[in-house]
Short mmCIF file of C-alpha atoms in Angstrom, two decimals:
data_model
loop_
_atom_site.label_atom_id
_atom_site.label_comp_id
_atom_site.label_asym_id
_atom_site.label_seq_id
_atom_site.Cartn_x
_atom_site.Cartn_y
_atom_site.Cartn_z
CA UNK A 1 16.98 40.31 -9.45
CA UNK A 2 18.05 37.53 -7.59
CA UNK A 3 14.87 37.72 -5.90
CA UNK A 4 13.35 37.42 -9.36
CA UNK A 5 14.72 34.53 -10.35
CA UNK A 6 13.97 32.77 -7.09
CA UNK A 7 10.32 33.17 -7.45
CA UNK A 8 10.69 32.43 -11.19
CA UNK A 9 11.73 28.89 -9.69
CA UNK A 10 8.72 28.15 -7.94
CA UNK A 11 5.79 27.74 -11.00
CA UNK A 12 8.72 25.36 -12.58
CA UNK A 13 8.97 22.90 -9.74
CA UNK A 14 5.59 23.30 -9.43
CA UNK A 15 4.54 22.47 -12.72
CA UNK A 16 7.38 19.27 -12.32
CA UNK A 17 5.23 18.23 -9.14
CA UNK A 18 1.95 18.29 -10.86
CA UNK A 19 3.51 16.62 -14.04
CA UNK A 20 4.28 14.01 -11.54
CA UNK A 21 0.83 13.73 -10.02
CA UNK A 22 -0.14 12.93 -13.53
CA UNK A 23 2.29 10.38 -14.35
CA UNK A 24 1.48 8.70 -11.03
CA UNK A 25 -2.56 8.70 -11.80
CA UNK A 26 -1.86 7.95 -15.47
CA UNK A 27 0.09 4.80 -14.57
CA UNK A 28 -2.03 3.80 -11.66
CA UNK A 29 -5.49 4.12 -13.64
CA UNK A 30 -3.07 1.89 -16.47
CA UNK A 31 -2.50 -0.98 -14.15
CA UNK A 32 -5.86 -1.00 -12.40
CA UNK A 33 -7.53 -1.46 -15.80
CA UNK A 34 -5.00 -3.90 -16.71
CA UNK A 35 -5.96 -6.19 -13.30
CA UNK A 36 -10.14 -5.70 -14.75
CA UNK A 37 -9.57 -5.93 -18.22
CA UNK A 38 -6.84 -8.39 -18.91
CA UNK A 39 -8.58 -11.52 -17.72
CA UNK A 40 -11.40 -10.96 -18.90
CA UNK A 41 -10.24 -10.28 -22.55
CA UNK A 42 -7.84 -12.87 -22.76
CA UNK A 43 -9.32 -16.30 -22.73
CA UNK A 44 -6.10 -18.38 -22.33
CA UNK A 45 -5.71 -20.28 -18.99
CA UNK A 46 -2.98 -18.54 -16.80
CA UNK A 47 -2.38 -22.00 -15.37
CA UNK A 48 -2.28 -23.69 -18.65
CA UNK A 49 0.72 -25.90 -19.28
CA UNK A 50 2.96 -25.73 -22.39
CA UNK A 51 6.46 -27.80 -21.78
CA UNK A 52 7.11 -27.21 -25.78
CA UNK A 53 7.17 -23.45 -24.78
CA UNK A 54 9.32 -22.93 -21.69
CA UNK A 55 11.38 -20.11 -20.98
CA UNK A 56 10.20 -18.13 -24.85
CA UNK A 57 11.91 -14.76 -24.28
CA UNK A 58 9.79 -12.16 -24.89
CA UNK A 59 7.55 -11.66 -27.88
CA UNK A 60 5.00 -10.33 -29.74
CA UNK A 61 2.83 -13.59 -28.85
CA UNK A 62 4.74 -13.29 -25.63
CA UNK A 63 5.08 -9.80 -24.23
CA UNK A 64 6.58 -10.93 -20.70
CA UNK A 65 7.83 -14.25 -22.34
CA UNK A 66 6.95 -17.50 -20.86
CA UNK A 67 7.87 -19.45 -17.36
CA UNK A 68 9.73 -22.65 -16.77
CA UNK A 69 6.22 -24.38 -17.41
CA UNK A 70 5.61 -22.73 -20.56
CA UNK A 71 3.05 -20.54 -19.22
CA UNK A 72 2.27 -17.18 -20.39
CA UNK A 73 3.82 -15.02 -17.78
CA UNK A 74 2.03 -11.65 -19.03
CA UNK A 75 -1.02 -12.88 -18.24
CA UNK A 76 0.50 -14.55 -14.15
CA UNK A 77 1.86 -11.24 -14.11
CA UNK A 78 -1.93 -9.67 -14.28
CA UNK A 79 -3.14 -12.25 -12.67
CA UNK A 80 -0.42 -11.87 -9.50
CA UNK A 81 -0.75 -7.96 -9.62
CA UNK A 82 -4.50 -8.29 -9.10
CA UNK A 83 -3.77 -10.51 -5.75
CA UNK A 84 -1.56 -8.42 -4.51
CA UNK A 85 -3.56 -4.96 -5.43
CA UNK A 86 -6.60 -7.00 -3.35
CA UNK A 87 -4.69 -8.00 -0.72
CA UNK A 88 -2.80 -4.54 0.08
CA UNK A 89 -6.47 -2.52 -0.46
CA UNK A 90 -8.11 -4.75 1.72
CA UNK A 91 -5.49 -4.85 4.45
CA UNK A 92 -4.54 -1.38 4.41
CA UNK A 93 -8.02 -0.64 4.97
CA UNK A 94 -8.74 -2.69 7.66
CA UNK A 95 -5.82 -1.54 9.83
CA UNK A 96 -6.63 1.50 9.28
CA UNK A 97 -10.24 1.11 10.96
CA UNK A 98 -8.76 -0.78 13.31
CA UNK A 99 -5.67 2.30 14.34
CA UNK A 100 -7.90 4.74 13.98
CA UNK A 101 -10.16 3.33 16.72
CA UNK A 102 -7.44 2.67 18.87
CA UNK A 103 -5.92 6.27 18.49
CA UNK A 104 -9.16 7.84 18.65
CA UNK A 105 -9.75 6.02 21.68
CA UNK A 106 -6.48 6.67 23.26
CA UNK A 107 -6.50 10.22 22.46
CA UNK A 108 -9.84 10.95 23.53
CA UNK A 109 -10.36 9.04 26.74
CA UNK A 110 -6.57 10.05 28.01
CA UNK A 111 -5.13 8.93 31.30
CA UNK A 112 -5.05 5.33 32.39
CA UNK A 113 -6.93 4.08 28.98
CA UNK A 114 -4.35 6.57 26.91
CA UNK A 115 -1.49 4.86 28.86
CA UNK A 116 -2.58 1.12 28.21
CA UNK A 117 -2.96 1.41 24.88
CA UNK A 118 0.08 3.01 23.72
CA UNK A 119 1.90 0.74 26.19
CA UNK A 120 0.48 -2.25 24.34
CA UNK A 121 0.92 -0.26 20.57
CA UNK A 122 4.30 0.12 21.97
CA UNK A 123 5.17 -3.79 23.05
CA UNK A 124 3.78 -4.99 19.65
CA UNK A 125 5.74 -2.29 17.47
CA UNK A 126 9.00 -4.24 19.09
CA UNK A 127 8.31 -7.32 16.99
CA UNK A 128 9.01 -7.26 13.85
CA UNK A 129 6.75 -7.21 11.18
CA UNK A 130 7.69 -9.80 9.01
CA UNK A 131 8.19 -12.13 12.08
CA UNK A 132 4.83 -11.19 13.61
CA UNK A 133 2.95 -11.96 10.34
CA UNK A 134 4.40 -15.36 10.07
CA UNK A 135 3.38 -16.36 13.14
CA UNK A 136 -0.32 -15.15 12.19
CA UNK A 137 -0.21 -16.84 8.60
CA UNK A 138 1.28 -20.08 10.19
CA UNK A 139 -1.93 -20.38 12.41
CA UNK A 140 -3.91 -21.07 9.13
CA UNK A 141 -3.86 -22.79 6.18
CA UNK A 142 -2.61 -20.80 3.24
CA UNK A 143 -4.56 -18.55 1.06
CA UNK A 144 -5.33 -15.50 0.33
CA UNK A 145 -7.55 -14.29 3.57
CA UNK A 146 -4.73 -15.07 5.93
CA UNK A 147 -2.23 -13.23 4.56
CA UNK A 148 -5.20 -10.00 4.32
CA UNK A 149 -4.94 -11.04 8.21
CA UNK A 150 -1.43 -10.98 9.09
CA UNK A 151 -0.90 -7.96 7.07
CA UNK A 152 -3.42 -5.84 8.49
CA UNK A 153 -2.68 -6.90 12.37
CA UNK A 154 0.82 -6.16 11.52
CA UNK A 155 0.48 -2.63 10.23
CA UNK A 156 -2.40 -0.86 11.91
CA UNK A 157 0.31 0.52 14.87
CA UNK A 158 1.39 3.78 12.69
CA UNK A 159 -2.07 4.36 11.65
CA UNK A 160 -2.64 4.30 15.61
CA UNK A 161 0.16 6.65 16.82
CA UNK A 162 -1.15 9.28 14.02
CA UNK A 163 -4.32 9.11 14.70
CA UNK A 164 -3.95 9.89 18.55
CA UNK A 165 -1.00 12.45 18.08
CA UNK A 166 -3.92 14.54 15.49
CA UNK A 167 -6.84 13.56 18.56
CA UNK A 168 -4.61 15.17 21.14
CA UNK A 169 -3.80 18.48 18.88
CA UNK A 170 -7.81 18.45 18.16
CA UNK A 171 -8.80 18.55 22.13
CA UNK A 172 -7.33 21.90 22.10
CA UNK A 173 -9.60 23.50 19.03
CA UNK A 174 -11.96 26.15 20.03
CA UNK A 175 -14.70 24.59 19.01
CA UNK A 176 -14.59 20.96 20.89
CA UNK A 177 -13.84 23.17 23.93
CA UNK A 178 -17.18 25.16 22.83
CA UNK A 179 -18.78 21.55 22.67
CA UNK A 180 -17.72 20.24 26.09
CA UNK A 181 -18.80 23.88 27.61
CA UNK A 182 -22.09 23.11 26.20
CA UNK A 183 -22.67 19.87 27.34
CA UNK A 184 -22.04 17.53 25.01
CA UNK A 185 -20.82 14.08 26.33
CA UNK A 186 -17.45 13.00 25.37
CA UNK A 187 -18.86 10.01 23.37
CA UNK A 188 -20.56 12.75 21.41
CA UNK A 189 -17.39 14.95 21.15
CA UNK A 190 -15.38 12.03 19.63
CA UNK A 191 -17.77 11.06 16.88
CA UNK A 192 -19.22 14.60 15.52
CA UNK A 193 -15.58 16.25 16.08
CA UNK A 194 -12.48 14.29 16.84
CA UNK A 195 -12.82 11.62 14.25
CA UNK A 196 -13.97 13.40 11.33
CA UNK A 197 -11.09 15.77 11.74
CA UNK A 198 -8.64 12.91 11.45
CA UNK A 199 -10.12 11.07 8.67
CA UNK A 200 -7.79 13.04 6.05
CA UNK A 201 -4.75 12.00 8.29
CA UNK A 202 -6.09 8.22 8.36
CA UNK A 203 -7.04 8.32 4.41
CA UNK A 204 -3.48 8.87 3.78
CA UNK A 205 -1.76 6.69 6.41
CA UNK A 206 -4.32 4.53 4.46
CA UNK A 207 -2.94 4.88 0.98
CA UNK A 208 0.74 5.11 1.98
CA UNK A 209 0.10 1.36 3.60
CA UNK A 210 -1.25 0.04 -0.02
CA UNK A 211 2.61 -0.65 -1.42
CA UNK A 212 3.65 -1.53 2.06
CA UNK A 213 1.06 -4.03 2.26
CA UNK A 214 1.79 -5.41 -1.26
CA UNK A 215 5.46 -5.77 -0.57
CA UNK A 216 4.46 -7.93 2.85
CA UNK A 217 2.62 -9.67 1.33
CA UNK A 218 4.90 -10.60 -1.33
CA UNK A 219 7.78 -11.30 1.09
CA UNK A 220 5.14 -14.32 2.44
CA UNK A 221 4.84 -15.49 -1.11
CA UNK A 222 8.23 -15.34 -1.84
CA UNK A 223 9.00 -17.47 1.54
CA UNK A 224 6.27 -20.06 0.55
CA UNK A 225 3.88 -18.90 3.25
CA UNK A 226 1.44 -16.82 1.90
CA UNK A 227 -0.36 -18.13 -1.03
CA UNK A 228 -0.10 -21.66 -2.79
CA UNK A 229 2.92 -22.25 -4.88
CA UNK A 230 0.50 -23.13 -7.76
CA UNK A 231 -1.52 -19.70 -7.69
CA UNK A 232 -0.19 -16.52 -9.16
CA UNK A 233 1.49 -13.67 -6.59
CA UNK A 234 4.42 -11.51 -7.52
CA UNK A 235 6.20 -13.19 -4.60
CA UNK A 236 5.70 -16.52 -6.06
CA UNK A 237 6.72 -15.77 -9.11
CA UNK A 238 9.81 -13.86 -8.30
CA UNK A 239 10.42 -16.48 -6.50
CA UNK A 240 9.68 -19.61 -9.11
CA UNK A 241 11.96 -17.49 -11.54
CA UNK A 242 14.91 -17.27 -9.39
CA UNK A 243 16.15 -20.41 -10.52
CA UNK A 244 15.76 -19.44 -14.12
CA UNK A 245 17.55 -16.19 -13.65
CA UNK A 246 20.83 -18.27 -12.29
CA UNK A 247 20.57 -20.23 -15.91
CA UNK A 248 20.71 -16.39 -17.30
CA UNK A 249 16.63 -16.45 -18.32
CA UNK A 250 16.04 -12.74 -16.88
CA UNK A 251 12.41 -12.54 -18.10
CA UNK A 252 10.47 -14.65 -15.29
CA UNK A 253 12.19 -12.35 -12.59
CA UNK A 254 11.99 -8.72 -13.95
CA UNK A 255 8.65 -8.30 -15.00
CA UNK A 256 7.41 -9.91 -11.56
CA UNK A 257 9.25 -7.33 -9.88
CA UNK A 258 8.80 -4.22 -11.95
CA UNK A 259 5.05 -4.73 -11.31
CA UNK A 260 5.88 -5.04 -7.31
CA UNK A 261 8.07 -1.44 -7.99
CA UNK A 262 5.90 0.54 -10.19
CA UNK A 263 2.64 0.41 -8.28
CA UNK A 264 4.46 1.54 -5.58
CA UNK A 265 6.53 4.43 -6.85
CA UNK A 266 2.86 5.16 -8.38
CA UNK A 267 0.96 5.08 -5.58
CA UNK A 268 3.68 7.04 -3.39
CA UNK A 269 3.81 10.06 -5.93
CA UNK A 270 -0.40 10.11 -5.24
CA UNK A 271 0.47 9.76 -1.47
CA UNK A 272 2.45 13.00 -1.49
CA UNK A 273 0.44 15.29 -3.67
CA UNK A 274 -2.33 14.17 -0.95
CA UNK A 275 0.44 14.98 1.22
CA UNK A 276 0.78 18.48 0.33
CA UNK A 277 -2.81 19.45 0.41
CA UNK A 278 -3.59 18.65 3.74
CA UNK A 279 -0.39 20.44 4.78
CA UNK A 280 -0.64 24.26 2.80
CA UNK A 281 2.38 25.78 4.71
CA UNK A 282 4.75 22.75 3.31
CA UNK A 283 2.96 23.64 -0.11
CA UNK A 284 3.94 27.17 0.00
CA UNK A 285 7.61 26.45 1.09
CA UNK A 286 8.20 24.24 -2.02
CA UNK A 287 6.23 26.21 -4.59
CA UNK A 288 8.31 29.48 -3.09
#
């Protein structure tokens, strides 16, 4: 009976997960539409002034309320979510092309090549992220594509260590040993074997580096090295309404920050129902 009751357990949790899944797309499709739709349906200028408006809680006319400046700060919100959405895509996907050629390369070439490259993966995991990436933002003036830079030369060293670790457990399939015994060259053996069987492993690294990315990239706002103080990022704005939230105005500093959390509680809760398809035998132990 016990018994019973255990496996009773399983299609609930199960059903829990999958509700979750759901929330997770739901809120992720909500906010994507919001960054496409939004600006283009509302015609007011997010950097319009207002000084006879500053610091409205929020409101019907007002959802977020407005900044020190008067500004509308739903609308800097949208406007900051869709700069950080474009900068965590677009970094997350180019450090991902760029670790999965350097695992792929490491893992299938082995020896000496193997050895320098996780050597140097290695060295540059030692720094630390944040420090790294200033030192590649500083090098440029600030904008947009150089924090997409620093990000993504900052974070493609995981995507690297998987991607060699699944290269190295591929080498010893059946059928790339079938391959090599039939002649095919290793340059041949990589492309048509190795890297298409760790393209699920780098699509997810992939996705899992989207709300790392957008928190990065925020932490540069926030310091005043990423993007111009006068265009919207979550990181500026938390940090514009700090001051405000000292003076007991909460408005300019939560809704900044609930749209840095929710994306990425959103995008995580994708992330591991992804998670648990490429991995059945973790599946079956939590739907047991």
């Amino acid at each position: 009976m016990a018994d019973t009751a255990w496996r009773r357990h399983g299609p609930d949790r199960s059903s829990t997960r999958a509700l979750r899944v759901r929330t997770a797309a739901a809120v992720t499709a909500l906010l994507v539409l919001a960054v496409l739709l939004v600006p283009a349906l509302v015609r007011f200028d997010q950097q319009a002034v207002d000084l006879s408006a500053k610091l409205l809680p929020p409101s019907w006319q007002h959802p977020f309320g407005t900044d020190d400046l008067g500004r509308d700060l739903l609308l800097r919100c949208v406007h900051g979510l869709r700069v950080s959405l474009l900068v965590g895509v677009v970094a997350a996907l180019v450090a991902t092309v760029l670790g999965t050629a350097v695992g792929a390369a490491a893992g299938a070439l082995g020896g000496r090549t193997d050895r320098l490259l996780m050597r140097a993966v290695d060295a540059l995991s030692a720094i630390p992220h944040l420090l790294l990436g200033i030192f590649v933002v500083a090098l440029f003036r600030p904008g947009i594509w150089p924090v997409v830079v620093s990000v993504a030369l900052t974070h493609w060293l995981s995507t690297a260590r998987i991607v060699r670790a699944e290269v190295l457990s591929l080498r010893g399939r059946p059928y790339v040993d079938a391959a090599v015994s039939g002649g095919a060259s290793r340059w041949r053996v990589t492309v048509r074997h190795l890297v298409p069987g760790v393209l699920p492993q780098a699509g997810l690294a992939a996705v899992l580096m989207i709300p790392h990315a957008m928190w990065h990239e925020s932490a540069l706002s926030f310091l005043g090295l990423g993007l111009p103080a006068h265009q919207a990022s979550l990181g500026t704005l938390v940090q514009a309404g700090r001051g405000s939230l000292l003076a007991g105005d909460w408005w300019p500093t939560l809704f900044p920050g609930l749209l840095l959390i929710v994306p990425t509680l959103a995008i995580a809760g994708l992330a591991g129902a992804w998670r648990d398809r490429l991995s059945p035998r973790r599946r079956s132990e939590l739907t047991l």
